[in-house]
Short mmCIF file of C-alpha atoms and ligand atoms in Angstrom, two decimals:
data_model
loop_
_atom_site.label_atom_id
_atom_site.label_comp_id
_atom_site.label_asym_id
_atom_site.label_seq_id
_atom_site.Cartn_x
_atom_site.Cartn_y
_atom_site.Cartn_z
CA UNK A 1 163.49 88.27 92.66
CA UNK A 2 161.28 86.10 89.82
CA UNK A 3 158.00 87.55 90.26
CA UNK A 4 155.84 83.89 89.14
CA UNK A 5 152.06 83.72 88.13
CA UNK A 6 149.37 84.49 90.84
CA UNK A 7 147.27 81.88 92.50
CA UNK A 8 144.62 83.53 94.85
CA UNK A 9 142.86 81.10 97.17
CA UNK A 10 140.00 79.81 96.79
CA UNK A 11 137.57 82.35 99.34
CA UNK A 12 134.11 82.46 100.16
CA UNK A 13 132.80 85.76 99.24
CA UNK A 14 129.72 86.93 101.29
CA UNK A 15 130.75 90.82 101.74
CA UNK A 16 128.80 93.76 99.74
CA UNK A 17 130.60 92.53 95.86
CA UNK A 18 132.32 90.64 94.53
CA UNK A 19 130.38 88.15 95.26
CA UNK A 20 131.22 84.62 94.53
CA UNK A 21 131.29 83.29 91.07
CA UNK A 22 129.28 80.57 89.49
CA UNK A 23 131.78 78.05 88.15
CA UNK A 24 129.91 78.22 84.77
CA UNK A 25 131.03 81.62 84.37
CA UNK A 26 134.66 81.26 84.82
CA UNK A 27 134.33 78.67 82.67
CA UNK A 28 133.24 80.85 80.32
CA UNK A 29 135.61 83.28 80.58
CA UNK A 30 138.13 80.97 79.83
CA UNK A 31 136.76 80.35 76.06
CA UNK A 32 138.56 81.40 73.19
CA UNK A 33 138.83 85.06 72.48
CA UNK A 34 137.41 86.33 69.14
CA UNK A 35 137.03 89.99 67.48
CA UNK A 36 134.48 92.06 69.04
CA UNK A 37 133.04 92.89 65.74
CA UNK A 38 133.02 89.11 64.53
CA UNK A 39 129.53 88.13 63.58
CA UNK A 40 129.53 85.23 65.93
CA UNK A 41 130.60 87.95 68.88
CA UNK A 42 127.77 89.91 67.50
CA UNK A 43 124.99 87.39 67.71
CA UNK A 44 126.33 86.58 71.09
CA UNK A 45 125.78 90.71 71.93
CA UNK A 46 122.23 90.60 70.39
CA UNK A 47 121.70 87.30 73.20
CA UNK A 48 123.39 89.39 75.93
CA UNK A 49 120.85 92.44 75.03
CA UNK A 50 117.69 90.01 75.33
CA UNK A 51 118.95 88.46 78.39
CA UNK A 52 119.37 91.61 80.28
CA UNK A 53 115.90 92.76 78.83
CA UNK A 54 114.43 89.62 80.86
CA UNK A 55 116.91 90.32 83.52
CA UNK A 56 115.58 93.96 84.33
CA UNK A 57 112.29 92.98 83.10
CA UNK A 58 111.76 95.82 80.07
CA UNK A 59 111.74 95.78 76.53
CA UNK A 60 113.61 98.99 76.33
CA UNK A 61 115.86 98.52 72.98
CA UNK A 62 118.63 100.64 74.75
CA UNK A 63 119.78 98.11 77.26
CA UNK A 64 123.40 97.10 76.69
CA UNK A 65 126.29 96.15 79.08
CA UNK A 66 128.54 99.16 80.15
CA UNK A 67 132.07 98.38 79.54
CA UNK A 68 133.33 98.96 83.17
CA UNK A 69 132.08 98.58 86.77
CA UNK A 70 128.83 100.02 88.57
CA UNK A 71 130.11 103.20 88.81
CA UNK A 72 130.69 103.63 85.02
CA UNK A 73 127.03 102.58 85.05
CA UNK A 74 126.29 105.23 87.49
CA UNK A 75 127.85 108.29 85.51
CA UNK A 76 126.66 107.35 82.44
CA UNK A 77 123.38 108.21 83.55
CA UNK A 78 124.22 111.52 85.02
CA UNK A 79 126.45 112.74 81.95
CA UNK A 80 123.88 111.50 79.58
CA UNK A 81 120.36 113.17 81.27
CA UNK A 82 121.78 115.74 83.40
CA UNK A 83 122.70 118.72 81.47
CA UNK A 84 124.32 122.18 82.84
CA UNK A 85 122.06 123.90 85.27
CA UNK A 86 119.59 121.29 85.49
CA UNK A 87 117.87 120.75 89.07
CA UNK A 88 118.14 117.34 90.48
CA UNK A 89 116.23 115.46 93.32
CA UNK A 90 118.60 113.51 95.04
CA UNK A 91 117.54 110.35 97.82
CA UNK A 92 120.03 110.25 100.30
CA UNK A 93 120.20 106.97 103.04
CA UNK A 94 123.64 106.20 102.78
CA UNK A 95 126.98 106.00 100.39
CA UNK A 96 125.68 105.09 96.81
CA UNK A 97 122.99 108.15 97.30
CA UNK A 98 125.82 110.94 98.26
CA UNK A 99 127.56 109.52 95.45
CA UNK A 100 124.99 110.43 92.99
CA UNK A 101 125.08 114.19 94.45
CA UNK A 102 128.32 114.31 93.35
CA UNK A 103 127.74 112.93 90.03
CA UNK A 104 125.04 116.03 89.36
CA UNK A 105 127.15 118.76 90.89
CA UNK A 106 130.32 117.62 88.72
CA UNK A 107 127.57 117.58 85.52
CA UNK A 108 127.14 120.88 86.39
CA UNK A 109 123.76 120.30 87.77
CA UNK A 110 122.20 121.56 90.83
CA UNK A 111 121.68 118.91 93.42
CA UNK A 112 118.51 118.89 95.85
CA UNK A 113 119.27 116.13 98.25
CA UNK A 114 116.77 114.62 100.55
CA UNK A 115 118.56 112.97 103.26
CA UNK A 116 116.86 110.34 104.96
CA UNK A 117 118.73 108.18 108.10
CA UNK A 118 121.12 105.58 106.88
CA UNK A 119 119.50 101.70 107.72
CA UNK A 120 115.76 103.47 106.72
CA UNK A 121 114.45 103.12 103.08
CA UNK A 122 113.56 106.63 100.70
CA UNK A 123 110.72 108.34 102.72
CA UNK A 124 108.23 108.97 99.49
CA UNK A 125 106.62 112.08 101.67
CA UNK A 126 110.36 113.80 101.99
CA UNK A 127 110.65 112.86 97.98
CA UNK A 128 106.99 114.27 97.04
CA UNK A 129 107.81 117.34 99.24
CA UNK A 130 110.87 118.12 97.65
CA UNK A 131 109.58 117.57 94.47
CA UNK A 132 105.96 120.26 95.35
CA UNK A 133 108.55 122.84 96.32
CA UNK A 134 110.96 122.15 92.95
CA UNK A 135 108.47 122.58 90.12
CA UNK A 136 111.67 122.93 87.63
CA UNK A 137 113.75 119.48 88.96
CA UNK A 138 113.72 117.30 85.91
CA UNK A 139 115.14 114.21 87.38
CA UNK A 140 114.58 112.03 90.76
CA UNK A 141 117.76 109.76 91.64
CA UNK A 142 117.45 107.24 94.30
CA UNK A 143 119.07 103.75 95.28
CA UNK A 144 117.29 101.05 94.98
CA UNK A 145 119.14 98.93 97.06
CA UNK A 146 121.78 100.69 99.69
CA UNK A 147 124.52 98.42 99.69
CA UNK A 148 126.03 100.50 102.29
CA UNK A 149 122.91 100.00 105.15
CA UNK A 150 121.25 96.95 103.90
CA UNK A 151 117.83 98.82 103.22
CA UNK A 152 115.49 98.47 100.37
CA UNK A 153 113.53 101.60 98.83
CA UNK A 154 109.76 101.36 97.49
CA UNK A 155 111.49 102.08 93.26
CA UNK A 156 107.61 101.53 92.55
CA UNK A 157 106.28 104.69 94.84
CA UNK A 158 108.83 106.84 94.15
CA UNK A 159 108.92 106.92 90.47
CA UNK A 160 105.23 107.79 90.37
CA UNK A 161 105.58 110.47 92.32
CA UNK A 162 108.30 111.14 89.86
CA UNK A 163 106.15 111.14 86.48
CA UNK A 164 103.53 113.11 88.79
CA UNK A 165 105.91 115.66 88.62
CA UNK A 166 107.02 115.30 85.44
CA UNK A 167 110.47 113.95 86.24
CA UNK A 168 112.72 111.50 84.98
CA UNK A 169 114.07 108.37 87.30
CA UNK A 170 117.64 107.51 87.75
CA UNK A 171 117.69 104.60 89.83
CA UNK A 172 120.37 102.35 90.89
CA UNK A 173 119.72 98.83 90.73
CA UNK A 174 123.41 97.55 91.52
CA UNK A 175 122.44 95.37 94.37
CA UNK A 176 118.79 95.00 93.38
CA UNK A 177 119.08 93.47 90.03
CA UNK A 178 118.92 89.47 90.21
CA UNK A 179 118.29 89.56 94.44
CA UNK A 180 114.81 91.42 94.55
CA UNK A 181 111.91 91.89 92.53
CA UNK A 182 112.99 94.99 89.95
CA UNK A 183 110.13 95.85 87.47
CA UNK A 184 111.93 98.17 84.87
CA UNK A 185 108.67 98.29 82.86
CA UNK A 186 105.50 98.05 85.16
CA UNK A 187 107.66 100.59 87.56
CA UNK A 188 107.75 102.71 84.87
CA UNK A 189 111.72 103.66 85.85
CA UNK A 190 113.78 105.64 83.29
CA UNK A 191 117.38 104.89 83.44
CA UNK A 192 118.29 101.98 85.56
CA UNK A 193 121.97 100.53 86.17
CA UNK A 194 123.40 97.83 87.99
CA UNK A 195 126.71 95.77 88.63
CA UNK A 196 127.79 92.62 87.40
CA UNK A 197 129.50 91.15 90.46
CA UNK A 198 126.55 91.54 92.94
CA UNK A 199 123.50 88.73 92.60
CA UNK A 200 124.21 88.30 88.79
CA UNK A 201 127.51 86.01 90.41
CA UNK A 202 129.55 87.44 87.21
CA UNK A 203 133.21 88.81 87.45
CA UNK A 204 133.08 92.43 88.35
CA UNK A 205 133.76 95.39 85.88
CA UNK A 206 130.55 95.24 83.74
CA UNK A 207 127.75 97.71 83.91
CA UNK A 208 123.95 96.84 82.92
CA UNK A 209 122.11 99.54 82.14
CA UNK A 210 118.53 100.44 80.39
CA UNK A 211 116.88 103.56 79.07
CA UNK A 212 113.02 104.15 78.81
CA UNK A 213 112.26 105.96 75.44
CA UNK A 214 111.56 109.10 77.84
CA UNK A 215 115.44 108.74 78.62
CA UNK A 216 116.86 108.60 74.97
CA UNK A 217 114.49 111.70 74.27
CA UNK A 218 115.76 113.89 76.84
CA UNK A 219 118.96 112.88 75.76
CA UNK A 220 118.29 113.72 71.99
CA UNK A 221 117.09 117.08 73.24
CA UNK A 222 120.36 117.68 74.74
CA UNK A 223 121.77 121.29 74.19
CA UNK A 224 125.04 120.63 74.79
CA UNK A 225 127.10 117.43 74.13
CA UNK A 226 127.45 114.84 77.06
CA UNK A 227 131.52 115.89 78.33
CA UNK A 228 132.28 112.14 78.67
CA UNK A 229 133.01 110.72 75.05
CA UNK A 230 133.46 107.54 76.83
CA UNK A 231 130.05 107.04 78.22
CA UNK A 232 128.26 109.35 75.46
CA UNK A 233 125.51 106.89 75.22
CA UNK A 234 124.93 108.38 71.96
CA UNK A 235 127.92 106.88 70.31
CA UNK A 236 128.04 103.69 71.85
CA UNK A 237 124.41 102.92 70.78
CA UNK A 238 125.71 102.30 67.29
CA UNK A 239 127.94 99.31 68.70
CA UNK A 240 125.12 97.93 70.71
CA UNK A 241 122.16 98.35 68.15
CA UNK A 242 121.05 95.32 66.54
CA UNK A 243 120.93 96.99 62.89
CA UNK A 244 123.82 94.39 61.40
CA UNK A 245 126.48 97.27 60.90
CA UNK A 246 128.40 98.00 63.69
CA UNK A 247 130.99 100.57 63.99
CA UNK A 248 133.82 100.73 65.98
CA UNK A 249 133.41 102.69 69.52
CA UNK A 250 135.72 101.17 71.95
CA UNK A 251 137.23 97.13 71.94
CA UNK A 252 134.40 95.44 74.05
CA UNK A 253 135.71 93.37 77.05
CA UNK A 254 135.06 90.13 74.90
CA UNK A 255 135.88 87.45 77.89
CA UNK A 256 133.65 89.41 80.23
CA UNK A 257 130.87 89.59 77.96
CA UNK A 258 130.81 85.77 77.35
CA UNK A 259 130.85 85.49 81.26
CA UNK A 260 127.81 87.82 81.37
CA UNK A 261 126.14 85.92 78.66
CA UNK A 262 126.64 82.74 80.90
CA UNK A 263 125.47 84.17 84.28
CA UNK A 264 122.74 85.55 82.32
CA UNK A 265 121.43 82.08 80.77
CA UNK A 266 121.86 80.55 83.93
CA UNK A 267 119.33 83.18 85.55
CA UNK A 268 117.02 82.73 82.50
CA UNK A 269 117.22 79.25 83.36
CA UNK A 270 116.53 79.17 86.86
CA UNK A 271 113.42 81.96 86.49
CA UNK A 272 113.93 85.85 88.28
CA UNK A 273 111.16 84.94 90.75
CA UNK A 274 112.83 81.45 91.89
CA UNK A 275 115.99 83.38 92.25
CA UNK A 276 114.41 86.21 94.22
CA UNK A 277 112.34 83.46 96.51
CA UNK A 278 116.10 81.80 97.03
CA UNK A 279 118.00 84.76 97.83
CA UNK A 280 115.14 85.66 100.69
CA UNK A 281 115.25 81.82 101.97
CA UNK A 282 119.13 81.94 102.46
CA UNK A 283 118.53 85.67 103.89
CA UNK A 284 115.21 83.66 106.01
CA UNK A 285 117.56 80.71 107.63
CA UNK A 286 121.30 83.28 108.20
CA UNK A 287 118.46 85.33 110.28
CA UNK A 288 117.49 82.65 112.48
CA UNK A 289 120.96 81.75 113.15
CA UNK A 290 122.14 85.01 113.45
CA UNK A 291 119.47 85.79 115.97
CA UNK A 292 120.44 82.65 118.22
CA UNK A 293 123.96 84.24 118.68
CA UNK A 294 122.43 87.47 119.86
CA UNK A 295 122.84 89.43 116.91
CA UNK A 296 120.58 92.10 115.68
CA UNK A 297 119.66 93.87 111.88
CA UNK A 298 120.61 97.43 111.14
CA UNK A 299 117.63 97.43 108.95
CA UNK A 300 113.58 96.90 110.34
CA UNK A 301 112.26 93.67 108.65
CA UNK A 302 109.83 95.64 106.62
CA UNK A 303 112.84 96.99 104.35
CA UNK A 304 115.65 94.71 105.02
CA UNK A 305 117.40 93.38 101.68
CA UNK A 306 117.98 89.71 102.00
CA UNK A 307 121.02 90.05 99.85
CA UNK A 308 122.59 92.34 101.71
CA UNK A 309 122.58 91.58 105.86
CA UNK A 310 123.76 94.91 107.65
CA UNK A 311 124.12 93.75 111.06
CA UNK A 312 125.44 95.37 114.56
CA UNK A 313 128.87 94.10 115.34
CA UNK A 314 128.39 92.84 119.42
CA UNK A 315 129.99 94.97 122.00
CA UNK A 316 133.35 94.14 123.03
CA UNK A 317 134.03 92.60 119.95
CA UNK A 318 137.12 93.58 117.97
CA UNK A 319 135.48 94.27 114.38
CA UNK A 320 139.15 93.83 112.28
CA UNK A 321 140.15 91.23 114.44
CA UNK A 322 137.02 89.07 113.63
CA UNK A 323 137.29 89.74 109.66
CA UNK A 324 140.81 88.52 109.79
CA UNK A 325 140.44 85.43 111.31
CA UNK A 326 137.33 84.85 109.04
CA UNK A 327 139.22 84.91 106.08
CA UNK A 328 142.67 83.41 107.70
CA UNK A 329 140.43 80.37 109.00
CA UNK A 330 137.76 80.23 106.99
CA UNK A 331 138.79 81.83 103.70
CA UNK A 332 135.54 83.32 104.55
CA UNK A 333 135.08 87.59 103.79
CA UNK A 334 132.30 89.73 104.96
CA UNK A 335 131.99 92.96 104.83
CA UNK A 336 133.07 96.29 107.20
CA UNK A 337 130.67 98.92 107.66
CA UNK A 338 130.72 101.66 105.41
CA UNK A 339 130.61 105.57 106.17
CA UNK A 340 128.04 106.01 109.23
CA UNK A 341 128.02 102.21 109.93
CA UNK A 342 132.44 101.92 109.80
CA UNK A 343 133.31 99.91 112.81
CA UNK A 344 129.46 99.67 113.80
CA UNK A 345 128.11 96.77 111.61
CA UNK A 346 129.18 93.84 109.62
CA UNK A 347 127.51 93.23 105.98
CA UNK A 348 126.77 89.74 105.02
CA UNK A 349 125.85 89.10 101.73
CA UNK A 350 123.99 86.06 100.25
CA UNK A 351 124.42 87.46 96.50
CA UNK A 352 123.63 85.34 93.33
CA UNK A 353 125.51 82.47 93.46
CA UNK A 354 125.99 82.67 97.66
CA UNK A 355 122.45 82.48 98.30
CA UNK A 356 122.57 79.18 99.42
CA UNK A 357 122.04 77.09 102.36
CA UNK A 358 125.79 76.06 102.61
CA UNK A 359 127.18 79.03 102.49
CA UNK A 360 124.31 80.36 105.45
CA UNK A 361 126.00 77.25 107.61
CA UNK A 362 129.45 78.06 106.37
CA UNK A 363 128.86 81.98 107.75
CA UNK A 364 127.22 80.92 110.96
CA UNK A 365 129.26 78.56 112.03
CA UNK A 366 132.51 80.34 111.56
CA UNK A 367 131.31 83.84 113.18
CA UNK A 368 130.04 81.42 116.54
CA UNK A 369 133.46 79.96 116.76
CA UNK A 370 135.60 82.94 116.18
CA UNK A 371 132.91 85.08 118.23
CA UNK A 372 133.99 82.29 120.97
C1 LIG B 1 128.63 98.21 94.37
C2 LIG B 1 127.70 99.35 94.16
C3 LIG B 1 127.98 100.39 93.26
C4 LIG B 1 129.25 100.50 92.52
O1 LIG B 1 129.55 99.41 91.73
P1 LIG B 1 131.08 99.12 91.34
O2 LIG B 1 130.96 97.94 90.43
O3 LIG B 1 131.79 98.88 92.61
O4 LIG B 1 131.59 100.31 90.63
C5 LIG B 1 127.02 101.37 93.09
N1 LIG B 1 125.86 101.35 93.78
C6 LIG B 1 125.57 100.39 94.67
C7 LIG B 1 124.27 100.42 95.39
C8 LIG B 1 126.48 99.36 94.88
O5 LIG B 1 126.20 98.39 95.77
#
């Protein structure tokens, strides 16, 4: 057998990431590939940097693009500012924050989790306990956004307790970044990372990330090296910086990077608050539908991300069943639960480019028909 080229269909992607892409940026992708250390690639890099800057809302010079997913994103954090023996204050409310445990106890760390019940936000009284009775935890490391329950934390609360207690932040912003108001600066957070494919409605397999002075100087006090030479921040700074000579680290993804660069103008062009305002419009109008079919939130209003609906699948109903025929009917995918929630709850997302009032109508009116 000739195996030919491969055509997906065209889907509808409202499920925890990817999400669906703006049309812009696979345009983008499509452009001509040049060196990664050309000079017009490296203008385009020093673009990228400024547009995540405005993007995470900080003027931290260390804010690059990691060259793989979320989870690259994720471990760079821990290898870099987690050394050997260092105590760690982990959040706990669902899958991303277990995740993060096991990032400091493969760094060699000691991990202090505070588990708090999956659908409810970081309690910041567990946190400030936990932090009272470990005088000698350097970091805090929460999820913003819990892709896996639908619930946002208060990043703002729970870094000052951090800095009260002389600690650094590590705070995952995959979700957040682009869908809800994320205040690198003001907040005060230390090293921040997010996704790509979530409400930035880029291709997946990029990781933003940003480090707060306080970050690179607990990593330049490092005793021992960082045992990743991939994601040795260290090293890949002098690709990123914007001092004219780069050297050589790795080949960047140079087709990705262009599509970043293009879902990033295309935020800077619409403005981070309209694009949080229409991410919690779209999340406003699928909740009034959803609610007329009977269906209810994981998450209390008070905390609920509007990117990321976590709703209870109806009794009786066959959870699989329902997916499939969304996507054979439809071309329409939403999301299974995850861990606690598996078989329990459905995730809708309204990310980036799929916070709109189409794809709200499309969602609703193809879960009351197949519900039927
Ligand atoms: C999706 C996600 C990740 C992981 O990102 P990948 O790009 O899948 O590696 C990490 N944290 C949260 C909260 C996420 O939603």
């Amino acid at each position: 057998m000739t195996i030919t080229s491969f055509y997906p269909p065209q889907r509808t992607l409202m499920g925890p990431g990817p999400s669906d892409i703006y049309p812009q940026v696979l345009q983008a992708l499509s452009r001509p590939t040049i060196g990664h250390l050309d000079p017009l690639f490296v203008g385009m890099m020093d673009e990228l940097k400024q547009l995540l800057q405005y993007a995470f809302q900080t003027k931290n010079t260390f804010t690059i693009a990691v060259s793989a997913p979320g989870s690259a994103g994720m471990e760079a954090c821990f290898v870099n500012l987690v050394e050997p023996g260092d105590k760690v204050i982990v959040c706990r409310n669902g899958v991303f924050g277990d995740r993060m445990r096991e990032n400091v106890e493969r760094c060699g760390g000691k991990a202090v989790v505070v588990d708090n019940t999956w659908g409810e936000p970081v309690d910041p009284l567990l946190v400030e306990q936990a932090l009272i009775d470990n005088p000698d935890a350097k970091v805090l490391a929460f999820v913003h956004a819990e892709t896996s329950t639908g619930a946002l934390s208060d990043a703002e609360a729970l870094a000052k307790l951090a800095r009260q207690h002389d600690c650094l932040t590590i705070v995952d912003a995959v979700t957040s970044l682009g869908g809800v108001p994320l205040l690198v600066d003001e907040w005060q957070l230390d090293a921040v990372y997010s996704g790509s494919q979530k409400c930035l409605s880029c291709v997946p397999g990029l990781s933003p990330l940003t480090f707060s002075q306080r970050a690179i100087d607990k990593i330049q006090a490092r005793k021992t090296p960082v045992q990743s030479w991939f994601l040795d921040q260290s090293l890949v700074l002098g690709y990123w910086s914007g001092e004219g000579k780069r050297t050589y680290h790795h080949t960047a993804p140079v087709n990705s990077l262009y599509a970043l660069h293009e879902a990033l103008v295309l935020l800077q062009n619409e403005g981070l608050e309209n694009a949080w305002q229409r991410h919690k419009d779209a999340h406003l109008e699928l909740r009034e539908g959803l609610e007329k079919l009977g269906i209810t939130f994981v998450v209390d209003e008070a905390s609920r991300l509007p990117q990321l609906n976590a709703v209870y699948i109806p009794d009786g109903v066959d959870d699989a069943l329902v997916r499939k025929k969304l996507l054979e009917r439809y071309n329409l995918e939403i999301g299974a639960g995850l861990g606690a929630l598996g078989g329990k709850a459905w995730r809708i997302g309204l990310m980036g480019y799929a916070a709109r009032s189409e794809n709200v109508a499309l969602c609703l009116k193809a879960l009351e028909s197949t519900l039927k």
